XYZ file of C-alpha atoms in Angstrom:
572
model
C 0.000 0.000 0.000
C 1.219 3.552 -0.219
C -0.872 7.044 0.172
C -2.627 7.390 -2.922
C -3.882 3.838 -3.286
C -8.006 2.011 -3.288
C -8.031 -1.112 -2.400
C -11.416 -2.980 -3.592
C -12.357 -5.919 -0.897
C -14.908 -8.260 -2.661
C -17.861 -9.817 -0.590
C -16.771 -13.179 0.850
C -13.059 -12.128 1.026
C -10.957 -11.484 4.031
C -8.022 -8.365 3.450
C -5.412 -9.016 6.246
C -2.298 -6.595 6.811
C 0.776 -8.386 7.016
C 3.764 -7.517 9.342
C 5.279 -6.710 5.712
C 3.120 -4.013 5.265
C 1.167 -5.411 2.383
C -2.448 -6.330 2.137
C -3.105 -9.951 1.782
C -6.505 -10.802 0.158
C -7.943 -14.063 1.164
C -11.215 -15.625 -0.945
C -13.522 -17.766 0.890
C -12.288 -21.217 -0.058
C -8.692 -19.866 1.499
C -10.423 -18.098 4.901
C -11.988 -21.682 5.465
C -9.282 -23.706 6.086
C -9.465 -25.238 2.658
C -5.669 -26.344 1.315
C -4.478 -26.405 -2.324
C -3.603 -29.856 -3.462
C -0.285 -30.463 -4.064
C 0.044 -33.055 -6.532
C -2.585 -31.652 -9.304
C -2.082 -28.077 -10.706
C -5.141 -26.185 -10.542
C -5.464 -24.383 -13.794
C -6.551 -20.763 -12.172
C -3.704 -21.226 -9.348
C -0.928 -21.907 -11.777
C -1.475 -18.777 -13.173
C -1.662 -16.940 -9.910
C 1.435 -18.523 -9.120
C 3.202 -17.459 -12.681
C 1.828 -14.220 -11.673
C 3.166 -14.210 -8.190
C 6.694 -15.279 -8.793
C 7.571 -13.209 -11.509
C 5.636 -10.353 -9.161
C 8.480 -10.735 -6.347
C 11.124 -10.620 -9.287
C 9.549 -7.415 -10.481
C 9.376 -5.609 -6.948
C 13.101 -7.156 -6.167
C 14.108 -4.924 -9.476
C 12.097 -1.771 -7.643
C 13.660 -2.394 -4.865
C 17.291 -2.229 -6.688
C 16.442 1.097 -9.298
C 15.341 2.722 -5.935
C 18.620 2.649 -3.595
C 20.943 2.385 -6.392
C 22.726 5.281 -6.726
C 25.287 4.601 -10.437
C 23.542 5.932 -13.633
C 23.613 2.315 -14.978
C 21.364 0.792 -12.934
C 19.109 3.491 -11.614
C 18.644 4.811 -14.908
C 19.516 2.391 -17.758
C 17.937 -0.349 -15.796
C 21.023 -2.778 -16.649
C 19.873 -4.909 -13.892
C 17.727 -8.591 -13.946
C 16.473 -10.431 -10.836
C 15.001 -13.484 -10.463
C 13.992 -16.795 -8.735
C 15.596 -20.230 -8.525
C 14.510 -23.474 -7.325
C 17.025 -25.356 -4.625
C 18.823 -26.881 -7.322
C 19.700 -23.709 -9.007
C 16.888 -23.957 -11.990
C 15.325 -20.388 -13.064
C 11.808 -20.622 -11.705
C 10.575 -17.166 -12.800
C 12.080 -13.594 -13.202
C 11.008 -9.932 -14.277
C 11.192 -8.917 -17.605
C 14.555 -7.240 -17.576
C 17.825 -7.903 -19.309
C 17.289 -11.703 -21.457
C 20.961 -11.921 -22.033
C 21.152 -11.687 -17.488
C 18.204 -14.215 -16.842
C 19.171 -17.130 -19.618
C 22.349 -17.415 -17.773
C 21.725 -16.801 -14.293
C 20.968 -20.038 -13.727
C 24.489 -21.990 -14.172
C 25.707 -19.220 -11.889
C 23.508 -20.455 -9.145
C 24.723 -23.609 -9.910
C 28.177 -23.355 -9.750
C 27.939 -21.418 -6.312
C 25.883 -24.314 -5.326
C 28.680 -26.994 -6.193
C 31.385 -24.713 -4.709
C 30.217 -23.774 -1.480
C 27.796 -27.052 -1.057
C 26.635 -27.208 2.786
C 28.829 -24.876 3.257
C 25.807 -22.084 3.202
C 23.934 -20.519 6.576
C 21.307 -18.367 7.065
C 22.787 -14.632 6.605
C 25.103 -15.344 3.855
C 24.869 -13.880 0.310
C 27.494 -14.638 -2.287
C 28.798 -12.596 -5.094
C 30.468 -13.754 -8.121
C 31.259 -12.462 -11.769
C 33.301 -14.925 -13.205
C 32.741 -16.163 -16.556
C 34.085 -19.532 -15.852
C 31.744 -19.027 -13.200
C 28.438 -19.125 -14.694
C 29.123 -15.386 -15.412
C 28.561 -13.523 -18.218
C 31.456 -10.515 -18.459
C 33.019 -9.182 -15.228
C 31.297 -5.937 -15.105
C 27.996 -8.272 -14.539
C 28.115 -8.844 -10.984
C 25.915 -11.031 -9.474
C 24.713 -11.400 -5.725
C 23.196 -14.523 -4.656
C 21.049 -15.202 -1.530
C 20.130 -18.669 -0.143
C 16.599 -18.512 1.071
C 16.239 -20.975 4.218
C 12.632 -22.221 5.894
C 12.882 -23.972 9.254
C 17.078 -24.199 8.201
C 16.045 -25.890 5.147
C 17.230 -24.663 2.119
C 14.028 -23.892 -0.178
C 15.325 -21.375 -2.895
C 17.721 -18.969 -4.179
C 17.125 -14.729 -5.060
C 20.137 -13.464 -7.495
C 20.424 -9.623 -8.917
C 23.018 -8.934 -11.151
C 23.994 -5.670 -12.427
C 26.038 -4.277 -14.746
C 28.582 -1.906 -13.035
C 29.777 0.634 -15.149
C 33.391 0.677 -13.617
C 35.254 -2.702 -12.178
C 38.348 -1.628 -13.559
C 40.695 -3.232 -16.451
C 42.619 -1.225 -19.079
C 40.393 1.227 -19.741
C 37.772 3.608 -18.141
C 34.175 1.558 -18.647
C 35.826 -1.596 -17.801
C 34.881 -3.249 -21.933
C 38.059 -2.515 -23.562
C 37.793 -3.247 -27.066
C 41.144 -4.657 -27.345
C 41.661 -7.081 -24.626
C 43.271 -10.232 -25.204
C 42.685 -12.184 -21.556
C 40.640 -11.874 -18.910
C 42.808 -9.803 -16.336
C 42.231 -6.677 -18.919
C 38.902 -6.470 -18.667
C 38.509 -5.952 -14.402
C 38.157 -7.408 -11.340
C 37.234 -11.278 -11.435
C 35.683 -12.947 -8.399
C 34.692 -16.576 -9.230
C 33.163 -17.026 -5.390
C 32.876 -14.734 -2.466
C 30.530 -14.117 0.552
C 30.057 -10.572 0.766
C 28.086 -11.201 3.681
C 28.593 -13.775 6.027
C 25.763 -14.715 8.547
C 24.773 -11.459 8.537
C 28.189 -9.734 8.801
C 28.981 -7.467 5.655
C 32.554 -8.510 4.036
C 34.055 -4.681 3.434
C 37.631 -5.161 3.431
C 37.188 -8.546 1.449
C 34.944 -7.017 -1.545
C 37.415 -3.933 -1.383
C 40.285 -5.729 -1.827
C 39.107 -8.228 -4.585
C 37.975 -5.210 -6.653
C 40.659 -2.626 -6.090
C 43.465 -4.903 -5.968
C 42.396 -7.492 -8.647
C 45.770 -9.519 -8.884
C 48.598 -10.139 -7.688
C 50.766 -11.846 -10.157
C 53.581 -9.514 -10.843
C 53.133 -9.781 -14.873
C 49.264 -8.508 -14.631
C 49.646 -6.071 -11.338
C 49.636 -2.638 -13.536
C 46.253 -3.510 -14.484
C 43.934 -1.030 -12.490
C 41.285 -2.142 -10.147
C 37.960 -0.148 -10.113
C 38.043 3.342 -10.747
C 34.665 3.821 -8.705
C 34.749 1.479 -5.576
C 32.016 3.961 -3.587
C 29.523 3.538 -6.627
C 30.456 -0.604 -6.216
C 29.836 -0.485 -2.367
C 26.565 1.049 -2.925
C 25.328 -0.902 -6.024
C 26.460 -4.439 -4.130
C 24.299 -3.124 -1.097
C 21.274 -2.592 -3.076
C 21.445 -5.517 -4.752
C 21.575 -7.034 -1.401
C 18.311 -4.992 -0.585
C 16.338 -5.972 -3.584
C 17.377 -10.070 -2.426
C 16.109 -9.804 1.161
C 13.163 -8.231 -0.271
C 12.276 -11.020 -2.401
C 13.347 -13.286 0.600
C 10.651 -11.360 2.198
C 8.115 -11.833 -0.451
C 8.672 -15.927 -0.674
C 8.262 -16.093 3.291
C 5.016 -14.327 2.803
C 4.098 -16.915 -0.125
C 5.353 -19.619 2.632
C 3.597 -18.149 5.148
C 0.190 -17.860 3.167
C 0.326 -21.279 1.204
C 3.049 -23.480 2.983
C 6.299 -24.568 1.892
C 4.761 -28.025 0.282
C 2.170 -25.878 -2.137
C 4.477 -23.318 -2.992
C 7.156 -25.740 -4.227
C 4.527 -27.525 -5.942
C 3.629 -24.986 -8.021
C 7.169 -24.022 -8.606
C 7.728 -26.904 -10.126
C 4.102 -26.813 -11.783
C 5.335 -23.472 -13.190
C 8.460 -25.048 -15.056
C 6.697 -28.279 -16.127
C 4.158 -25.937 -18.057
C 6.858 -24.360 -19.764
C 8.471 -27.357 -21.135
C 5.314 -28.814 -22.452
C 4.873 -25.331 -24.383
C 7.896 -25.628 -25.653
C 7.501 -29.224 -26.698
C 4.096 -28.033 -28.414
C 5.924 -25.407 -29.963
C 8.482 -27.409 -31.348
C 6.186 -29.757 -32.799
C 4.045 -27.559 -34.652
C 7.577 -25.947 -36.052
C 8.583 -29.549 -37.109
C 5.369 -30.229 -38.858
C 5.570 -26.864 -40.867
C 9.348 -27.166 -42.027
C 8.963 -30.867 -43.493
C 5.606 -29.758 -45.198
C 7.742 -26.930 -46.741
C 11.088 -28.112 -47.449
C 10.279 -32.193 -47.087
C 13.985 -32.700 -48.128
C 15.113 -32.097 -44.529
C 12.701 -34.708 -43.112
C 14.400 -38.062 -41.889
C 12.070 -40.475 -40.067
C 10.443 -38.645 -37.421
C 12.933 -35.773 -37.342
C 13.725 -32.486 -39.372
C 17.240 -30.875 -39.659
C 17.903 -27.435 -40.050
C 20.972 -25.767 -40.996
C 22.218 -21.745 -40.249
C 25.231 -20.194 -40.466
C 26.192 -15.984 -39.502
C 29.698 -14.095 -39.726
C 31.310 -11.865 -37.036
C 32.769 -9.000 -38.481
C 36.229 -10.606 -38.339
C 35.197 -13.683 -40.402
C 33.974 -15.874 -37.296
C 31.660 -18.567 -38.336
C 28.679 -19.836 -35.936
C 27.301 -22.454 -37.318
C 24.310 -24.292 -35.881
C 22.385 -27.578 -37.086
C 19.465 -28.118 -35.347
C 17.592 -31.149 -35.464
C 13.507 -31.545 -34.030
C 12.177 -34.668 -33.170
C 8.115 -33.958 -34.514
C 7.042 -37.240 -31.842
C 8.769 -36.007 -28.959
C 8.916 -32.046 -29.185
C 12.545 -32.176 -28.277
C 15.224 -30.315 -30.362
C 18.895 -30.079 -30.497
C 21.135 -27.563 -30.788
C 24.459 -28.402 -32.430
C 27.090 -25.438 -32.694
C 29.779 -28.070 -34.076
C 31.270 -25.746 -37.251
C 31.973 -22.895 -35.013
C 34.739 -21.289 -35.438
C 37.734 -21.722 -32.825
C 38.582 -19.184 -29.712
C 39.587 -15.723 -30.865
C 42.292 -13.644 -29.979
C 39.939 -10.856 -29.360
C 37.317 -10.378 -26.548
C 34.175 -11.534 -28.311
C 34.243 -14.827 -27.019
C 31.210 -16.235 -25.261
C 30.784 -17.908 -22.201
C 28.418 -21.031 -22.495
C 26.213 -19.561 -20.497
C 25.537 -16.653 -22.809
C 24.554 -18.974 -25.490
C 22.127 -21.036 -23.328
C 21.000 -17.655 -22.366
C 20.139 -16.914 -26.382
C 18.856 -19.967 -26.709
C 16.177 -19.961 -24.355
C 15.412 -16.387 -24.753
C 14.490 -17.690 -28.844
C 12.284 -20.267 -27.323
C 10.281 -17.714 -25.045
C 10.000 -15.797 -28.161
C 8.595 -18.604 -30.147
C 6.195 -19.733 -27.587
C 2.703 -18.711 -28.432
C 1.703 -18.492 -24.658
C 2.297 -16.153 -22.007
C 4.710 -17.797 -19.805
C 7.563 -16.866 -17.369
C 11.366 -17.554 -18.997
C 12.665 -20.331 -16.604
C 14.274 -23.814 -16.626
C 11.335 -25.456 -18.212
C 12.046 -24.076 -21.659
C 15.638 -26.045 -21.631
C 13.884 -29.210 -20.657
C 12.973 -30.560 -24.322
C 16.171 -29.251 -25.474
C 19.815 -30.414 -25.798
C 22.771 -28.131 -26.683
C 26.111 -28.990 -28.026
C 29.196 -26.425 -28.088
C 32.776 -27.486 -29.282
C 34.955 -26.870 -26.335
C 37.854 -24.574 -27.420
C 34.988 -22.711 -29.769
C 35.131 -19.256 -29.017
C 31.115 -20.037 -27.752
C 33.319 -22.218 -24.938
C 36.226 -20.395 -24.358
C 39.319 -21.514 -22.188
C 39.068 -19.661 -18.747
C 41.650 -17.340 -19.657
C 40.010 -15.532 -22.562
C 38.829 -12.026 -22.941
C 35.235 -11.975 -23.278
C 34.059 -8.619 -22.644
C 32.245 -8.474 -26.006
C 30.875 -11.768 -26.104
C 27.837 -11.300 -23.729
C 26.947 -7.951 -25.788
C 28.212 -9.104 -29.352
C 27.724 -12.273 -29.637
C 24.767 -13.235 -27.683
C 23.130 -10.896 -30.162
C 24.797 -13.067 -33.234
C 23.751 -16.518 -31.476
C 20.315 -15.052 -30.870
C 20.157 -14.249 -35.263
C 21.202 -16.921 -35.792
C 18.756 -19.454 -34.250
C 15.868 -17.282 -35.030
C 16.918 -17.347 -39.214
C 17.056 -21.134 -38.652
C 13.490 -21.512 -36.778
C 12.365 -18.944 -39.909
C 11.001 -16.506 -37.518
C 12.297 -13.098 -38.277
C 14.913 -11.262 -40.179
C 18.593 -10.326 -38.289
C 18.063 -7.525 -36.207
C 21.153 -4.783 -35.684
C 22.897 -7.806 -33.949
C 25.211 -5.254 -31.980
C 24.273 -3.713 -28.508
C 26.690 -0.585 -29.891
C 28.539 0.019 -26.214
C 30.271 2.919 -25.647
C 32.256 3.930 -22.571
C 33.937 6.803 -21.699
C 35.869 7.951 -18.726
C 39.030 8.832 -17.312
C 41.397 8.121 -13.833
C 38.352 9.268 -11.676
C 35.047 7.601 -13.540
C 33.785 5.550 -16.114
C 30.317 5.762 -18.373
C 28.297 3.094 -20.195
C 25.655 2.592 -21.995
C 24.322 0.395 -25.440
C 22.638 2.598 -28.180
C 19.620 0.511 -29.993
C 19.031 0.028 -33.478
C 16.871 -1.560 -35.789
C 14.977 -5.522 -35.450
C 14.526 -7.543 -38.147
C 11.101 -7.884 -39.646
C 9.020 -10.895 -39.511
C 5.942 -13.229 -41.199
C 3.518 -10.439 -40.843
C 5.319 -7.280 -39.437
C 7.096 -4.490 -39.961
C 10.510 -4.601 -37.642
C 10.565 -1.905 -34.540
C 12.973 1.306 -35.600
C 15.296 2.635 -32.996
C 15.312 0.120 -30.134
C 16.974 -2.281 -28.377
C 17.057 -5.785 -29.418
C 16.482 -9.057 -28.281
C 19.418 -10.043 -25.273
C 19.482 -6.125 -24.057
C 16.516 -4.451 -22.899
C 18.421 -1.589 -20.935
C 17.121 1.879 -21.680
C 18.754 5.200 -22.059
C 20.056 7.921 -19.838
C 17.792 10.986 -19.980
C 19.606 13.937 -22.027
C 19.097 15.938 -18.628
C 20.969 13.583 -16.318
C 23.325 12.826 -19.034
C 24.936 15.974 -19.205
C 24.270 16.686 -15.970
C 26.828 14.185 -14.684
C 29.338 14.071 -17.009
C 31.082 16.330 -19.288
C 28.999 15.616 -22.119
C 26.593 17.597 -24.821
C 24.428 15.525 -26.801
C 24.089 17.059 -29.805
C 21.635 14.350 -32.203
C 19.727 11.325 -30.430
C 17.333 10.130 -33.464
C 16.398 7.618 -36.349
C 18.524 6.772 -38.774
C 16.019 6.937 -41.975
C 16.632 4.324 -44.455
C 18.897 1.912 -42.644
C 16.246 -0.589 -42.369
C 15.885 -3.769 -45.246
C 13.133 -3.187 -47.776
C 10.945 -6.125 -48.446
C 7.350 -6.926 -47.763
C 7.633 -6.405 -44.524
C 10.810 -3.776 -43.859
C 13.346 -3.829 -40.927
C 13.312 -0.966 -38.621
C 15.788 1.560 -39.008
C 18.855 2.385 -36.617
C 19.862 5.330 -34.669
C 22.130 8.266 -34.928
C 23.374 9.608 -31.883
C 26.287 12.549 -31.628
C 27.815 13.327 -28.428
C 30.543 16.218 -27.851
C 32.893 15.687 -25.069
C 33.393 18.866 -22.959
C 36.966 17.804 -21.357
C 40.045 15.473 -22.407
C 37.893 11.395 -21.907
C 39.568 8.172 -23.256
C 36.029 6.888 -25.834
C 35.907 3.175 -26.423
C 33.471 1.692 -28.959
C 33.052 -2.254 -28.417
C 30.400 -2.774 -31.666
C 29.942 -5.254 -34.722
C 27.989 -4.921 -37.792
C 30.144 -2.713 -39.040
C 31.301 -5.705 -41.651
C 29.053 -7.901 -42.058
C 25.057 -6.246 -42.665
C 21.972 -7.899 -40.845
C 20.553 -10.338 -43.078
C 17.014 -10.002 -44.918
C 15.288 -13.235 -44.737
C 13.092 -14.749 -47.700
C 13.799 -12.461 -49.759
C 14.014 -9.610 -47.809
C 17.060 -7.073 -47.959
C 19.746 -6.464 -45.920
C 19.634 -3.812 -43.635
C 22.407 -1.025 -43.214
C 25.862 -1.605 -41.531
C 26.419 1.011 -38.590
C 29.762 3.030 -38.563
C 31.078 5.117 -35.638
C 33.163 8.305 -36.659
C 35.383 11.157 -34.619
C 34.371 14.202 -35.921
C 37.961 16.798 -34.767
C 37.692 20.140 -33.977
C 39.010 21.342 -37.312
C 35.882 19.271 -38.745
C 37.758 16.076 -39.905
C 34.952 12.947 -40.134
C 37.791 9.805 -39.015
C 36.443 6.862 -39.422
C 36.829 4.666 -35.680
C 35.962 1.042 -37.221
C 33.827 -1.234 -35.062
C 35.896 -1.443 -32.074
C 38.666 1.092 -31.017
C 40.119 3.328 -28.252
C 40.636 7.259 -28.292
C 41.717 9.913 -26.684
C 38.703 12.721 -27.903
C 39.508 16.128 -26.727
C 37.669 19.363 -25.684
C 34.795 20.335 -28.070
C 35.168 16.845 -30.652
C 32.186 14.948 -31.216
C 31.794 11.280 -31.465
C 28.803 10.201 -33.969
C 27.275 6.365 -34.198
C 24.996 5.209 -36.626
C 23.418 1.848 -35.428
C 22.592 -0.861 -38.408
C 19.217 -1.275 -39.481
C 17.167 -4.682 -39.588
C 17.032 -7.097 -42.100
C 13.284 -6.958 -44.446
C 11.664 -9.779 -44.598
C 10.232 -11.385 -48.013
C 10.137 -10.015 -51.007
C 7.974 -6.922 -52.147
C 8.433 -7.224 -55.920
């Protein structure tokens, strides 16, 4: 409740106020005693209980944008939260950042191995890792065992994507790093807080003082601990508040219903998916009956990073079963570049594609991965060795996995497959943010000009608070007209957005796309590649590439045109 609110208390229900604060609403089946069954899902209840999970991820993310205090999370919303079972399965999350949620969940797990009963009441563990279950090291993510009676009944994790963990340059995503130690601080497990005690000097240390092997200790440790302290607390915040929200569920179900339905919750997600893939298996071999063998169809797709990468995916659906199988064998090997991907990150595209494809409303959790098996060639650079950079891979890359298995399931065109980052900073801050672009069009639609696509959903910084905090003008912020694929249905256009620096910053552009255009489909036309320029004080355009470092001075403007979206079919 809060000041301005009515609450409405239909006849034959019972409104109780909790020692939470919140109203509970009771109907008259509840008030009397009677008990939800636990071992048949009641239609009306499993949707309550989709509703109610994904409701404490959603006010765990409030919770975080509220005592924040960097400019990436309160106002870009770089941030997910979520729910997972005891065994470290996603049971339900908000709708924040896809490329966050998909890969959460081997996080939780590998915590869970490490520390095994090695977890108490009052501890909450932070990690970043990559080998880790982590995605890239300015992704921190803070993990909190939920206990009932000392039992061990589920797990709240926010991660959030600080702007400044240190590394070579300001930003922390250098777009030349070659290993892991360039790009920041890497903690594969800590408890920040132990039984209750907060860790301080610990968490200092492992971010300020990042290593101490003598051939990687002049690589700088965060540039903004203060803005880390703060951010790690309110992630801790937004946990104990969904800890507080699941005791409630506890409290107003019991533990036996509530895991029930949790596991009601990701059983009706797998047999959507299953549907799903059925009905996608049916459709392919009545179109192209050439990639029908016995009961199964087989699917090839293929898309180039801008350095020549191949990933290369065969997937293969089983029409009887609804089971499919993801097969990145043909990818090309580890690069010696940052854009490798963490396995995680592809599992993370992968069952973001299969939300997307599901005709039903359902939470993203574990249950989507159930029908499905995925294969990745270790030494790949979508399996790195633990060593690698991969800095770009969780913003490049998840984008190209995520094109690629939505070309082969014939659902859209590419989209900008980039999430354009840009950083700035020098010895005393760092800035980031990802600048939108086009989607790819699809069957029956246009594709969506000027946003941000599939594994990011982060939003910008107002103009006001922009320049407001840093030494920034922004001069253009708009559509780039024209970038988008014609076809019969056309891709959305990109963005243009021109920023003059006020003081001496080092700029880094981490992008892709700038090779390589998004891909019509059926037909359909390619949409535009972006390019990033340096227009100079003397009015000299320089052409920056797709991923490069500079030292912009005083009064020099930095312009980036996203790509456009692929069309989709052709309009002749």
């Amino acid at each position: 409740m809060n000041g301005n609110s009515t609450v409405i208390v239909e006849p034959r229900c019972k409104s109780i106020i909790t020692k939470y604060g919140n109203i509970r609403i009771e109907l008259e089946s509840a008030v009397s005693g009677v008990k939800l069954a636990e071992n048949v899902a009641d239609v009306v209840q499993l949707s309550i209980f989709n509703h109610r999970f994904m409701g404490i991820a959603e006010q765990m993310g409030r919770t975080l944008q509220r005592t924040s205090i960097s400019t990436n999370i309160k106002e870009r919303l770089d941030f997910s939260c979520a729910l997972f079972s005891p065994d470290g399965g996603l049971v339900a999350n908000a709708p924040h950042v896809p490329v966050h949620l998909g890969a959460m969940s081997s996080t939780v797990r590998w915590q869970l191995k490490h520390w095994g009963k090695n977890l108490n009441e009052g501890d909450v563990l932070v990690t970043n890792h990559p080998c880790a279950g982590g995605s890239h090291l300015p992704d921190i993510t803070v993990i909190t065992p939920v206990f009932d009676n000392c039992k061990l009944v589920f797990f709240v994790a926010s991660r959030g994507h600080h702007a400044e963990v240190g590394g070579i340059t300001p930003g922390s995503m250098p777009p030349f790093s070659k290993a892991i130690w360039e790009e920041g601080a890497a903690i594969k497990a800590f408890k920040v807080v132990e039984k209750g005690v907060f860790q301080d000097e610990g968490i200092i240390k492992l971010l300020q003082f990042p290593s101490s092997d003598e051939t990687t200790a002049n690589i700088p440790g965060t540039r903004r601990i203060q803005d880390n302290l703060s951010d790690l607390q309110a992630q801790i915040a937004a946990n104990q508040r969904g800890i507080a929200l699941i005791k409630e569920l506890i409290e107003q179900y019991g533990l036996g219903t509530v895991q029930a339905y949790m596991k009601y919750v990701q059983l009706n997600a797998e047999e959507a998916v299953r549907e799903m893939l059925k009905s996608v298996a049916i459709k392919v071999s009545s179109e192209t009956p050439n990639s029908k063998v016995g009961n199964s169809v087989t699917i090839e797709e293929e898309d180039y990073m801008d350095d020549g990468s191949v990933i290369h995916l065969k997937l293969t659906i089983d029409a009887d079963r609804g089971e499919a199988f993801f097969d990145f064998t043909g990818t090309s090997p580890e690069v010696y570049g940052n854009w490798n991907a963490p396995e995680a990150v592809t599992s993370a595209a992968v069952i973001y594609c299969l939300h997307c494809l599901v005709n039903v409303d359902i939470p993203l959790n574990q249950g989507c991965l159930a029908p499905v098996e995925i294969r990745i060639p270790a030494g790949s650079f979508l399996s790195p060795s633990e060593k690698a950079a991969v800095v770009g891979g969780n913003v490049l890359t998840s984008q190209r996995v995520t094109d690629v298995v939505l070309t082969a399931f014939k659902a859209c065109a590419c989209s900008q497959g980039c999430m354009n980052n840009l950083t700035f900073g020098d010895d005393t801050f760092g800035y980031y943010e990802t600048i939108g672009g086009g989607c790819g069009a699809g069957p029956t639609w246009d594709g969506t000009s000027g946003i941000q696509c599939h594994m990011t959903n982060t939003r910008m910084t107002d103009p006001e608070i922009f320049e407001q905090r840093y030494p920034v003008m922004l001069h253009r912020f708009g559509l780039r007209e024209k970038s988008g694929g014609n076809g019969l249905h056309k891709g959305g256009d990109g963005l243009v957005r021109e920023i003059e620096f006020r003081k001496p910053v080092v700029v880094s552009i981490l992008s892709e796309r700038r090779v390589h255009s998004p891909r019509g489909l059926n037909g359909g036309q390619n949409g535009a590649r972006g390019e990033n320029y340096l227009i100079t004080k003397d009015k000299r355009r320089i052409y920056l590439g797709g991923k490069n470092t500079v030292h912009v001075e005083a009064d020099e403007i930095l312009q980036i045109l996203t790509p456009g979206g692929g069309g989709f079919g052709s309009d002749v």
